[in-house]
Amino acid sequence: MSVVLSGVALAKSFCQDPNESLIVKADKSAICLHHYPGEGPPVLLVHGISSNAAFWDVSDGLSVAKTLQANGLDVWAIDERGHGEAKQTKTKKRQRHGWQIDDYGFYDIDAAIRHIQLHNPNRIHYIGHSLGGMALAPYLYMHGANALESITVMGSPMNFQHPDLLWQLSNRVAYITPPHIPTDYLAWMGSLFPKNPFQIDEMLFAPGSMTGKERRQMYQRVVSPMTRQEVLQLHHAMKNGAFLSSDGTDYRTVLAETETRTLVIAGRGDYVAPTDRVYGYYTAMGSSDKHWLVVGTDFGFEHDYGHLDMVISQSAQREIIPLLVDWINRSDTQSVFPNGPLPSRQDTSVH
C-alpha cells in the first residue's frame, strides 16, 4: 500500500511542497506528484526519458500544467522515480539505478493514478510525452484502461523497424553506458553556451521555436538523469523492431486491445521520434475513436515542430495546447483531428 507524505518547506531539494505528494511504494522507490487543483476532471501529465515534471511547467508564461488548470481542469504532473524531485526517497537517499521503462508503467504511473482517484473520482485524461506515452503501454498491460477517460501521446514512438541515427547511436553505446547517466549535469553545462555541439539543439526543437531564455530554462530545469536499463530496453526495441516487455510481450498487442479514445500527435520536424515511428502508435491502438495529428507548417502550424517545442514553446502555447483543451472537452474532435494515412520518411504529410 502506498504511503503519501507531504511537507511544507518552500526551499526544497526534494518533493515537499504543500501541493506535492511523495508517494513511497512497497519496493521503497518513490514518485512525486505535483498538483494544480481544479474543479474539472483530472489530467495526468507524464514526462519523457531524461525529463521531469518541470517539462510541463517551465515558467509562469510557459506552462502546460497552468494553462490546463486555467481552463478548469484538475492537473497532476508526475516525477517518476529518479527524476526531478523524486531523485531522493523520504529518507533523502538517492533512488537506486536499476529500473527500466516497464517499472514506470507497472508501478509509478499506477501509484499516481491510485493517488489521484483518492482525490477526484472522475476518470483520468492521460497526456504523455515521448517515453511518457510509451510507458503507458506497460501500465495498460498490468492494470488495464478502466481508470482512463482519454489518452494523448505526443512524440511517442511505437514503430522501431527502420534504422536511423538514434538506432545507430544506441547500438554503439547501450552496453557501455554507466548505471547512472548524469544527463542533467551535461544539459546544465550545455545551457551556458548559445548552442550545443553535435547539433543537439536541432534534434530537439525547430529553429526559431524557442527563445534563448526558454532554451536555458529547458536545459537547466527539465533534464534528469537516465539509467542503463532504460537505454537497454530502448535498444532492444530498436533491435527487435518492436517495444517489448521484460517477459517478451509485444506492447502493440496491448494497445490493440485498448478502446479508450486516443489522440496521437507527431512533430513534422521531430528527429528524435520521426512521424513514421509515432504513427506506429496510432496504428497499434485498437480504439475506434482515435485521431492522428501532425504539427507542421503544411497543416497550418507556425513551425515544423520538433521533439520538445511541441510542448515547450510560446507557439505551442498558442496553437497546440488549446487543441488539447478542446480534445479533453470533446470539442468537435473529428474535424480538428482527422484520421490520416501513413506518412513516409520522405514525406510526412497527411492527405
PDB file of C-alpha atoms in Angstrom, residues 87 122 171 178 210 233 240 249 349:
ATOM      1  CA  LYS A  87      15.600  11.735  -7.109  1.00  0.00           C
ATOM      2  CA  ASN A 122     -13.677  11.073 -12.304  1.00  0.00           C
ATOM      3  CA  ASN A 171      23.664   0.154 -30.957  1.00  0.00           C
ATOM      4  CA  PRO A 178      27.184   3.548 -16.748  1.00  0.00           C
ATOM      5  CA  MET A 210      12.362  28.729 -28.572  1.00  0.00           C
ATOM      6  CA  GLN A 233      15.149  -1.537 -23.182  1.00  0.00           C
ATOM      7  CA  ASN A 240      13.651  -6.217 -32.383  1.00  0.00           C
ATOM      8  CA  THR A 249       5.224  -9.292 -24.782  1.00  0.00           C
ATOM      9  CA  SER A 349       2.297  14.964 -44.962  1.00  0.00           C
TER      10      SER A 349
END
